[in-house]
Coordinates of C-alpha atoms and ligand atoms in Angstrom, one line a residue:
X11 CA -21.2 8.0 -1.7
X12 CA -21.0 9.8 1.6
X13 CA -20.3 7.3 4.4
X14 CA -17.1 5.4 3.7
X15 CA -15.6 2.4 5.6
X16 CA -11.9 2.6 5.1
X17 CA -10.4 -0.8 6.1
X18 CA -6.7 -0.7 7.0
X19 CA -7.0 3.1 7.3
X20 CA -4.4 3.2 10.1
X21 CA -1.7 1.8 7.8
X22 CA 0.5 3.7 5.3
X23 CA -1.6 4.2 2.3
X24 CA -4.9 4.0 4.1
X25 CA -4.0 6.8 6.5
X26 CA -2.8 9.0 3.6
X27 CA -6.1 8.3 1.9
X28 CA -8.1 9.3 5.0
X29 CA -6.1 12.6 5.0
X30 CA -6.8 13.1 1.4
X31 CA -10.5 12.5 1.6
X32 CA -11.1 14.6 4.8
X33 CA -9.1 17.4 3.3
X34 CA -11.0 17.3 0.0
X35 CA -14.6 16.5 1.0
X36 CA -16.3 18.4 3.8
X37 CA -19.5 16.3 3.7
X38 CA -18.1 12.7 3.9
X39 CA -18.1 10.6 7.0
X40 CA -15.0 8.4 7.3
X41 CA -15.0 5.4 9.5
X42 CA -11.6 3.6 9.7
X43 CA -11.9 -0.1 10.5
X44 CA -8.5 -1.5 11.4
X45 CA -7.2 -4.4 13.4
X46 CA -4.1 -2.4 14.4
X47 CA -1.6 -5.1 13.5
X48 CA 2.1 -4.3 13.9
X49 CA 1.7 -2.1 10.7
X50 CA -1.4 -0.2 11.9
X51 CA -0.7 3.0 13.8
X52 CA -3.4 5.0 15.5
X53 CA -1.1 8.0 15.6
X54 CA -1.1 8.1 11.8
X55 CA -4.7 9.5 12.1
X56 CA -4.1 11.7 15.2
X57 CA -5.0 14.9 13.4
X58 CA -8.6 13.8 12.9
X59 CA -9.4 12.3 16.3
X60 CA -11.5 15.3 17.3
X61 CA -13.2 15.8 13.9
X62 CA -16.9 14.8 14.0
X63 CA -16.5 13.4 10.4
X64 CA -14.1 10.8 11.6
X65 CA -14.6 7.6 13.6
X66 CA -12.1 4.8 14.4
X67 CA -13.2 1.2 15.0
X68 CA -10.7 -1.4 16.0
X69 CA -11.7 -4.7 14.3
X70 CA -10.6 -7.6 12.1
X71 CA -11.9 -7.7 8.5
X72 CA -12.2 -11.5 8.9
X73 CA -14.8 -10.9 11.7
X74 CA -18.1 -10.8 9.8
X75 CA -20.2 -9.7 12.8
X76 CA -17.9 -6.9 13.6
X77 CA -17.8 -5.6 10.0
X78 CA -21.6 -5.9 9.7
X79 CA -22.0 -4.0 13.0
X80 CA -19.7 -1.2 11.8
X81 CA -21.5 -0.9 8.5
X82 CA -24.9 -0.8 10.2
X83 CA -23.9 1.6 13.0
X84 CA -22.5 4.2 10.6
X85 CA -24.9 3.7 7.7
X86 CA -21.9 2.9 5.4
X87 CA -22.6 3.0 1.7
X88 CA -19.0 2.4 0.4
X89 CA -16.2 0.1 1.5
X90 CA -12.6 0.9 0.4
X91 CA -10.5 -2.1 1.3
X92 CA -6.9 -1.3 2.1
X93 CA -6.6 -3.8 4.9
X94 CA -4.0 -6.4 4.2
X95 CA -0.8 -8.1 5.2
X96 CA 1.4 -6.2 2.8
X97 CA 5.1 -7.2 3.2
X98 CA 6.4 -9.7 0.6
X99 CA 9.3 -10.7 2.9
X100 CA 7.0 -11.5 5.8
X101 CA 4.7 -13.4 3.4
X102 CA 7.7 -15.6 2.5
X103 CA 8.6 -16.2 6.2
X104 CA 5.0 -16.9 7.3
X105 CA 2.4 -17.2 4.5
X106 CA -0.6 -18.0 6.7
X107 CA -1.4 -14.3 7.6
X108 CA -1.6 -13.2 4.0
X109 CA -4.0 -16.0 3.1
X110 CA -6.2 -15.3 6.1
X111 CA -6.5 -11.5 5.9
X112 CA -6.0 -10.9 2.2
X113 CA -8.2 -13.7 0.9
X114 CA -10.6 -14.6 3.7
X115 CA -10.9 -11.0 4.9
X116 CA -11.7 -9.6 1.4
X117 CA -14.4 -12.3 1.0
X118 CA -15.9 -11.4 4.4
X119 CA -16.1 -7.7 3.3
X120 CA -17.7 -8.7 0.0
X121 CA -20.3 -10.8 1.8
X122 CA -21.2 -7.9 4.0
X123 CA -21.3 -5.5 1.0
X124 CA -23.5 -7.9 -0.9
X125 CA -25.9 -8.7 1.8
X126 CA -26.2 -5.1 3.0
X127 CA -26.6 -3.8 -0.6
X128 CA -23.8 -1.3 -0.5
X129 CA -23.4 1.3 -3.3
X130 CA -19.7 0.4 -3.9
X131 CA -16.9 -1.9 -3.0
X132 CA -13.4 -0.8 -4.0
X133 CA -10.5 -3.1 -3.7
X134 CA -6.9 -1.8 -3.4
X135 CA -4.7 -4.2 -5.4
X136 CA -1.2 -4.2 -6.6
X137 CA 1.0 -4.4 -9.7
X138 CA 2.5 -7.5 -8.2
X139 CA -0.5 -9.6 -9.4
X140 CA 1.0 -9.5 -13.0
X141 CA 4.2 -11.2 -11.8
X142 CA 7.6 -10.3 -13.3
X143 CA 7.4 -8.4 -16.6
X144 CA 10.2 -8.6 -19.1
X145 CA 11.3 -5.3 -20.7
X146 CA 10.0 -3.5 -22.7
X147 CA 6.6 -5.0 -22.0
X148 CA 4.1 -3.1 -19.8
X149 CA 1.2 -4.7 -18.0
X150 CA -2.3 -3.7 -19.1
X151 CA -5.5 -4.4 -17.1
X152 CA -6.6 -7.4 -19.3
X153 CA -3.2 -9.2 -19.1
X154 CA -3.1 -12.6 -17.4
X155 CA -2.2 -12.7 -13.7
X156 CA 0.9 -14.6 -12.8
X157 CA 1.6 -13.8 -9.1
X158 CA 4.8 -15.4 -7.8
X159 CA 4.9 -14.8 -4.0
X160 CA 2.4 -15.8 -1.3
X161 CA 1.6 -12.1 -0.9
X162 CA 0.9 -11.4 -4.6
X163 CA -1.0 -14.7 -5.0
X164 CA -3.2 -13.7 -2.1
X165 CA -3.9 -10.3 -3.6
X166 CA -4.7 -11.9 -7.0
X167 CA -7.1 -14.4 -5.2
X168 CA -8.8 -11.4 -3.5
X169 CA -9.3 -9.7 -6.8
X170 CA -10.8 -12.8 -8.4
X171 CA -13.3 -12.9 -5.5
X172 CA -14.1 -9.2 -6.1
X173 CA -14.8 -9.8 -9.8
X174 CA -16.8 -12.9 -9.0
X175 CA -19.1 -10.8 -6.8
X176 CA -19.5 -8.3 -9.6
X177 CA -20.5 -11.0 -12.1
X178 CA -22.5 -13.3 -9.9
X179 CA -24.3 -10.9 -7.6
X180 CA -24.0 -7.6 -9.4
X181 CA -22.1 -6.0 -6.6
X182 CA -20.9 -2.6 -7.7
X183 CA -17.1 -3.0 -7.6
X184 CA -14.0 -1.3 -8.8
X185 CA -10.3 -2.3 -8.4
X186 CA -7.0 -0.3 -8.6
X187 CA -3.6 -1.9 -9.1
X188 CA -1.0 0.4 -7.7
X189 CA 2.8 0.3 -8.0
X190 CA 5.2 0.9 -5.1
X191 CA 4.2 3.8 -2.9
X192 CA 6.5 6.0 -1.0
X193 CA 5.8 8.9 1.4
X194 CA 4.8 9.8 5.0
X195 CA 3.9 7.0 7.5
X196 CA 5.6 4.3 5.4
X197 CA 6.4 1.4 7.8
X198 CA 10.2 1.2 8.0
X199 CA 10.4 -2.5 7.0
X200 CA 9.8 -1.5 3.3
X201 CA 12.9 -0.6 1.2
X202 CA 12.6 3.2 1.0
X203 CA 11.9 3.9 4.7
X204 CA 14.2 1.1 5.8
X205 CA 17.1 2.5 3.7
X206 CA 16.4 6.0 4.8
X207 CA 16.2 5.3 8.5
X208 CA 19.2 3.0 8.4
X209 CA 21.2 5.6 6.6
X210 CA 20.3 8.2 9.2
X211 CA 21.8 5.8 11.8
X212 CA 24.8 5.1 9.6
X213 CA 23.7 1.5 9.4
X214 CA 24.0 -0.8 6.3
X215 CA 21.4 -0.5 3.5
X216 CA 20.7 -4.2 2.7
X217 CA 20.2 -4.3 -1.1
X218 CA 18.9 -7.7 -2.3
X219 CA 21.0 -9.4 -4.9
X220 CA 22.5 -7.1 -7.5
X221 CA 20.0 -4.3 -6.9
X222 CA 19.0 -4.1 -10.5
X223 CA 15.4 -5.1 -9.9
X224 CA 13.1 -2.4 -11.3
X225 CA 10.2 -0.8 -9.5
X226 CA 7.8 2.1 -10.3
X227 CA 8.0 4.2 -7.1
X228 CA 5.1 6.7 -6.8
X229 CA 4.2 9.3 -4.2
X230 CA 1.5 8.0 -1.9
X231 CA -0.7 11.0 -2.3
X232 CA -0.7 10.6 -6.1
X233 CA -2.0 7.0 -5.6
X234 CA -4.7 8.3 -3.2
X235 CA -5.9 10.9 -5.8
X236 CA -6.1 8.1 -8.3
X237 CA -8.2 5.9 -6.0
X238 CA -10.5 8.9 -5.3
X239 CA -10.8 9.5 -9.1
X240 CA -11.8 5.9 -9.7
X241 CA -14.4 6.1 -6.9
X242 CA -15.9 9.1 -8.6
X243 CA -15.5 8.3 -12.3
X244 CA -14.4 4.7 -12.6
X245 CA -16.7 2.2 -14.4
X246 CA -18.2 -0.6 -12.4
X247 CA -16.5 -3.9 -12.8
X248 CA -13.3 -2.3 -14.1
X249 CA -9.7 -2.4 -13.0
X250 CA -7.3 0.6 -13.2
X251 CA -3.5 0.5 -13.1
X252 CA -2.0 3.3 -11.0
X253 CA 1.7 4.2 -11.4
X254 CA 4.1 6.7 -12.9
X255 CA 5.4 4.5 -15.8
X256 CA 8.9 5.6 -14.7
X257 CA 11.3 2.7 -14.0
X258 CA 13.9 2.9 -11.2
X259 CA 16.4 0.2 -10.3
X260 CA 16.7 -0.4 -6.5
X261 CA 20.4 0.4 -6.5
X262 CA 19.7 3.8 -8.0
X263 CA 17.0 4.5 -5.5
X264 CA 19.5 3.6 -2.7
X265 CA 22.2 5.9 -4.2
X266 CA 19.6 8.8 -4.4
X267 CA 18.6 8.3 -0.7
X268 CA 22.3 8.5 0.3
X269 CA 22.8 11.6 -1.9
X270 CA 19.9 13.4 -0.3
X271 CA 21.2 12.6 3.2
X272 CA 24.8 13.2 2.2
X273 CA 25.9 9.7 3.3
X274 CA 28.5 7.5 1.7
X275 CA 27.7 4.8 -0.8
X276 CA 29.8 2.4 1.3
X277 CA 26.7 2.0 3.5
X278 CA 25.2 -0.2 0.7
X279 CA 25.6 -3.9 1.5
X280 CA 24.5 -6.4 -1.1
X281 CA 22.8 -9.3 0.7
X282 CA 21.2 -12.6 -0.4
X283 CA 18.3 -12.0 -2.7
X284 CA 14.6 -12.4 -1.9
X285 CA 13.3 -15.9 -2.8
X286 CA 11.5 -15.6 -6.2
X287 CA 12.2 -11.9 -6.4
X288 CA 10.3 -10.3 -9.3
X289 CA 12.8 -8.6 -11.5
X290 CA 10.7 -6.0 -12.9
X291 CA 7.2 -4.5 -12.7
X292 CA 6.0 -2.0 -15.3
X293 CA 2.4 -0.7 -15.7
X294 CA 0.6 0.8 -18.6
X295 CA -1.6 3.5 -17.0
X296 CA -3.4 4.8 -20.1
X297 CA -6.8 3.6 -18.9
X298 CA -6.5 5.7 -15.8
X299 CA -5.1 8.7 -17.7
X300 CA -8.2 8.5 -19.9
X301 CA -10.2 9.4 -16.7
X302 CA -8.1 12.5 -16.5
X303 CA -5.4 11.4 -14.1
X304 CA -1.8 12.7 -14.0
X305 CA 0.9 11.8 -11.5
X306 CA 1.9 15.1 -9.7
X307 CA 5.3 14.1 -8.4
X308 CA 8.4 13.0 -10.3
X309 CA 10.3 10.2 -8.7
X310 CA 13.0 12.6 -7.6
X311 CA 10.5 14.9 -6.0
X312 CA 8.6 12.1 -4.3
X313 CA 11.8 10.6 -2.9
X314 CA 13.1 13.9 -1.7
X315 CA 9.8 14.7 0.1
X316 CA 9.7 11.2 1.6
X317 CA 13.3 11.3 2.9
X318 CA 12.8 14.8 4.3
X319 CA 9.6 13.5 6.1
X320 CA 11.6 10.8 7.8
X321 CA 14.3 13.3 8.8
X322 CA 11.7 15.5 10.4
X323 CA 9.7 12.7 12.0
X324 CA 12.2 10.7 13.9
X325 CA 9.7 10.6 16.8
X326 CA 7.3 8.6 14.6
X327 CA 9.8 5.9 13.3
X328 CA 12.3 5.6 16.1
X329 CA 9.9 3.8 18.5
X330 CA 8.8 1.4 15.7
X331 CA 12.3 0.1 15.3
X332 CA 12.3 -1.7 18.6
X333 CA 10.6 -4.9 20.1
X334 CA 8.9 -7.0 17.4
X335 CA 10.5 -5.0 14.6
X336 CA 14.0 -6.0 15.8
X337 CA 13.0 -9.6 16.1
X338 CA 11.7 -9.5 12.6
X339 CA 14.8 -7.7 11.4
X340 CA 17.1 -10.3 12.8
X341 CA 15.0 -13.2 11.3
X342 CA 15.0 -11.5 7.9
X343 CA 18.5 -10.2 7.6
X344 CA 20.8 -12.1 10.0
X345 CA 21.6 -15.0 7.6
X346 CA 21.6 -12.8 4.5
X347 CA 24.7 -10.8 5.3
Ligands
LIG414 P1 0.3 -1.3 5.6 O1 0.9 -2.7 5.9 O2 1.0 -0.1 5.9 O3 -1.1 -1.2 6.4 C1 -2.0 -2.3 6.4 C2 -3.1 -1.9 7.4 O4 -4.1 -3.0 7.4 C3 -2.6 -1.7 8.8 O5 -3.2 -0.6 9.4 C4 -3.2 -3.0 9.5 O6 -3.4 -2.8 10.9 C5 -4.4 -3.3 8.7 N1 -4.8 -4.7 8.8 C6 -4.1 -5.8 8.5 N2 -4.8 -6.9 8.7 C7 -6.0 -6.5 9.1 C8 -7.2 -7.2 9.4 N3 -7.3 -8.5 9.4 N4 -8.3 -6.5 9.7 C9 -8.3 -5.1 9.7 N5 -7.2 -4.4 9.4 C10 -6.1 -5.1 9.1 O7 -0.1 -1.4 4.1 P2 -0.1 -0.4 2.9 O8 1.3 -0.4 2.4 O9 -0.7 0.9 3.4 O10 -1.0 -1.1 1.9 C11 -2.4 -0.8 1.9 C12 -3.1 -1.6 0.7 O11 -2.5 -1.2 -0.5 C13 -2.9 -3.1 0.8 O12 -4.0 -3.7 0.3 C14 -1.7 -3.4 -0.2 O13 -1.8 -4.7 -0.7 C15 -2.0 -2.3 -1.2 N6 -0.9 -1.8 -2.0 C16 0.3 -1.4 -1.3 C17 1.3 -0.8 -2.1 C18 2.5 -0.3 -1.4 O14 3.5 0.2 -2.1 N7 2.6 -0.2 -0.1 C19 1.2 -0.7 -3.5 C20 0.1 -1.3 -4.1 C21 -1.0 -1.8 -3.4
LIG415 O1 4.5 -3.1 -6.1 C1 3.6 -2.9 -5.2 C2 4.0 -3.5 -3.9 O2 5.1 -2.7 -3.4 C3 2.9 -3.6 -2.8 O3 1.9 -4.5 -3.3 C4 3.5 -4.2 -1.5 O4 2.5 -4.2 -0.5 C5 4.6 -3.3 -1.1 O5 5.2 -3.8 0.1 C6 5.6 -3.2 -2.2 O6 6.3 -4.5 -2.4 P1 7.8 -4.6 -2.7 O7 8.3 -5.9 -2.3 O8 8.1 -4.1 -4.1 O9 8.4 -3.4 -1.7 P2 9.6 -3.4 -0.7 O10 9.7 -2.0 -0.2 O11 9.6 -4.5 0.3 O12 10.8 -3.7 -1.8 C7 11.1 -2.8 -2.8 C8 12.2 -3.4 -3.6 O13 13.4 -3.3 -2.8 C9 12.1 -4.8 -4.0 O14 12.6 -5.1 -5.3 C10 12.8 -5.6 -3.0 C11 14.0 -4.6 -2.6 N1 14.4 -4.7 -1.2 C12 13.5 -4.6 -0.2 C13 13.9 -4.7 1.1 C14 12.9 -4.6 2.2 C15 15.8 -4.7 -1.0 O15 16.6 -4.7 -1.9 N2 16.2 -4.7 0.3 C16 15.3 -4.7 1.4 O16 15.8 -4.8 2.6

């Protein structure tokens, strides 16, 4: 593994993964292949633009000819697929994009990987494929998949294709299922950056329903380290959960953000719940730990670092919260309040 195609590398986790890999490995070539949708930001990768180990290609993972050309031109041996439509709320408003990119796009990449005999295809998946998990149960990799939103169903569909290519064609694949990430470059439509940037502007924090839904919020760089570890040491055909195993209710997360920013709890506004909102996700990560992985950040440290990043990088998020973002915000929140 030396020449990696990082699809979706201009997005939140993809960009953090590019930073991680270029910082850690001096002899890897990293090619980011990204469509630059509303969520893809070239500026997330600005620090590498002059680095000879880094190349950016704008393209759609559903465009087989473009993917094939990039793989050939850069002698790619490994694809790490981050590219996806990732927002559950947008997938409820308009499901077509998640089906196209997350299912068809993943299939396109698999076809290229198979026909060009790549060394490895790694799929970035999500804890959402398990569906809502009643306490005190924790999801293990062999558990049944019960996705309940268009987004999570599309990610489960993609995973099934990945496994089918492993079994049918012997394509060397691995999969990671991550819990909620937080950290630098998080697009401010997702709860933590949305609540943080709204609080900075003294705007309401729209908490869905009673706010007692449980998530496992992990620092994005911890997730990136885990993906790297699975690329190096993971067994082919295997799936690895990635999370902290610490449970946080959304309302507690909102309170902590307000505490860090010294803002009043009165900014919290309970709004109509997300349709089909999964009440709880909880992973068992012992399989990953057996590879030697430990999460480096506690939830409090991860949240503090994330909120501080947004305080210090207003020039990054302020321009995003305009134009298409405001139209989406109106569609998503206007009738909820
Ligand atoms: P993001 O929305 O921030 O970024 C997605 C990136 O994919 C963007 O750069 C976008 O331009 C690109 N993209 C979208 N459609 C594309 C297409 N058709 N062709 C090429 N590029 C395309 O997403 P993220 O939060 O960084 O998530 C990355 C991956 O991790 C996704 O596969 C997601 O399902 C998975 N995941 C995310 C989380 C999380 O908490 N954010 C947790 C677990 C798993
Ligand atoms: O669990 C992994 C998943 O985490 C990833 O697969 C997804 O790509 C990623 O977007 C994320 O999905 P969530 O739906 O959990 O993330 P989001 O930040 O949108 O919401 C986190 C929680 O906060 C969830 O319970 C819904 C709630 N929420 C969200 C928003 C946007 C609110 O209460 N209010 C909001 O305005």
